[in-house]
C-alpha angles and dihedrals in degrees: 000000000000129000090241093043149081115243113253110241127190112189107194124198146150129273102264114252096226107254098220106189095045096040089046089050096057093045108033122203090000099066099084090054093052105102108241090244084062096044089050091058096050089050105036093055083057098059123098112257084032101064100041090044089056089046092054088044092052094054095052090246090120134012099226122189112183128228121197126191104219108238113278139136085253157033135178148163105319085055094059082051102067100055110119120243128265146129098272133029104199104187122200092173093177101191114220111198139036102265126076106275097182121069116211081243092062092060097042094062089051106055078039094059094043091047092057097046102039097255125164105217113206117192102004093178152105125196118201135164089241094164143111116278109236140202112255085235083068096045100037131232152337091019130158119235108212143187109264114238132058115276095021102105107081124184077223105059119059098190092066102074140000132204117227122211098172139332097297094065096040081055094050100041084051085063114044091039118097087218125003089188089077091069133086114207122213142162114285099225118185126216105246082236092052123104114182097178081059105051092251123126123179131203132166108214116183138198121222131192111166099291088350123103142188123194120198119181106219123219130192147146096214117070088234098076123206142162090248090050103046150050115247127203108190119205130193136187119275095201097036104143101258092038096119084056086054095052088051085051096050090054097050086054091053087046082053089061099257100128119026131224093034093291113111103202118212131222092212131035129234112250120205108197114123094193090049086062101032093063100039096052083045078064107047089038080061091050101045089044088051102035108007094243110161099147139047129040144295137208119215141177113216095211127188095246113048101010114233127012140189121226105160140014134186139188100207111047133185094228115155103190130188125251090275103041082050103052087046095052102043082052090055099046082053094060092046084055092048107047116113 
């Protein structure tokens, strides 16, 4: 990366697999005539990297050229071979299915190949559910059986996942499902501020981007929480080192015209509890150490027992995210990609 220049940036992922119901939804009848290449495009720029990535590029701050895998079960080595060259290789390999997609090989010639060139790698991972499918006998209950493969569950399909409370469901769910092998199935575990029998579901989904976290407080009144479904209330760390920057980005956003009568109002709070934050970065320090996950998002149950809990990450999200959450996160993600 030189003084005068922007840094290079390729951002590698995989060819989105089309998101039907959501991509139908948003266009209507149209959306079964829309060729998959197109749809790929619509879902893909809303997709957190993507979006933050486009919004750096178009500032000038980094000069970004994209690389997609085309959609495959697997990808190695030559792969790996065929990614341009740049500074940075920032990597959001969303799995989309429920086998590994990525060979150790794969990997090795990356960090090879960066090695050799001098190439910082962000993100070199790849999270998948690769293990057995038990029964929920093996697992307790209640427990949840769910679709494999990453964006398959949907609040509005019934069909794609059930919830077990004891044998007897586990025994009629077996029955009236085409094929129960299709199914993982994994602990239900319920947020501590959760009533079902109140129509109140609770999930914690973070963002994550390197040090830096976001915590949204997930609302809904179906057990299957998503961002489309819920209200979400995001929370960040008043004393995060950096925060004085943020707030001297946050007024120049309010110079810029954003609030009015002098009050920027934000779309998140600021949340002082050094315990909140300390247990949660102990977390994500244990992820990134074990997988090398520094970008994308997590969901996570805070339970009476044991506090908070991850039960997925990803390392593609669909996050929309007002004026003030996305300048702070596009400045984030700048200084990810800058670090030396």
């Amino acid at each position: 990366m030189g003084v005068n220049r922007p840094p290079s940036v390729v951002h590698v992922h995989v060819e989105c697999r089309p998101l039907r119901p959501h991509f139908d939804a948003r266009l209507g009848r149209l959306g079964p005539l829309v060729p998959r290449a197109v749809a790929n495009r619509f879902i893909h720029r809303n997709f957190l990297p993507n979006n933050l990535l486009r919004a750096l590029a178009r500032r000038g701050r980094i000069a970004l050229r994209t690389h997609v895998l085309a959609f495959r079960d697997r990808y190695g080595a030559a792969d790996a071979g065929a990614v341009p060259p740049a500074d940075v290789w920032l990597f959001s390999l969303q799995n989309w299915q429920h086998a590994p997609a990525f060979a150790p090989d794969f990997f090795a010639a990356l960090a090879d190949r960066a090695a050799r060139h001098g190439v910082r790698m962000v993100n070199a991972c790849s999270h998948v559910d690769d293990g057995p499918a038990p029964g929920a006998a093996e697992v307790g209950y209640p427990c949840i059986a769910k679709l494999r493969g990453n964006g398959m569950v949907s609040p509005d399909d019934p069909g794609s996942y059930a919830i077990l409370a004891g044998p007897g469901d586990e025994a009629a769910w077996r029955q009236a499902a085409a094929s129960p092998q299709d199914f993982a199935v994994h602990p239900w575990l319920a947020d501590r501020r959760s009533d079902p029998a109140g129509g109140r579901h609770v999930v914690e989904r973070w963002i994550v981007i390197g040090d830096d976290l976001t915590v949204g407080t997930r609302v809904s009144r179906e057990p299957i929480v998503k961002q489309t479904n819920s209200v979400t209330s995001y929370r960040r760390d008043a004393a995060a080192p950096g925060a004085g920057d943020e707030y001297d980005l946050l007024r120049g956003l309010l110079d810029g015209g954003l609030g009015s009568a002098g009050s920027l109002p934000l779309s998140f709070q600021y949340h002082d509890d050094p315990a909140f934050w300390d247990r949660r970065r102990d977390m994500l320090r244990g992820l990134r150490d074990r997988t090398g996950f520094c970008l994308g998002s997590v969901d996570a149950v805070e339970t009476a027992a044991d506090g908070p809990v991850i039960i997925d990450w990803n390392e593609h999200t669909f996050e929309a995210a007002h004026p003030d959450l996305a300048a702070i996160w596009a400045e984030r993600l700048f200084r990810l990609i800058a670090a030396r």
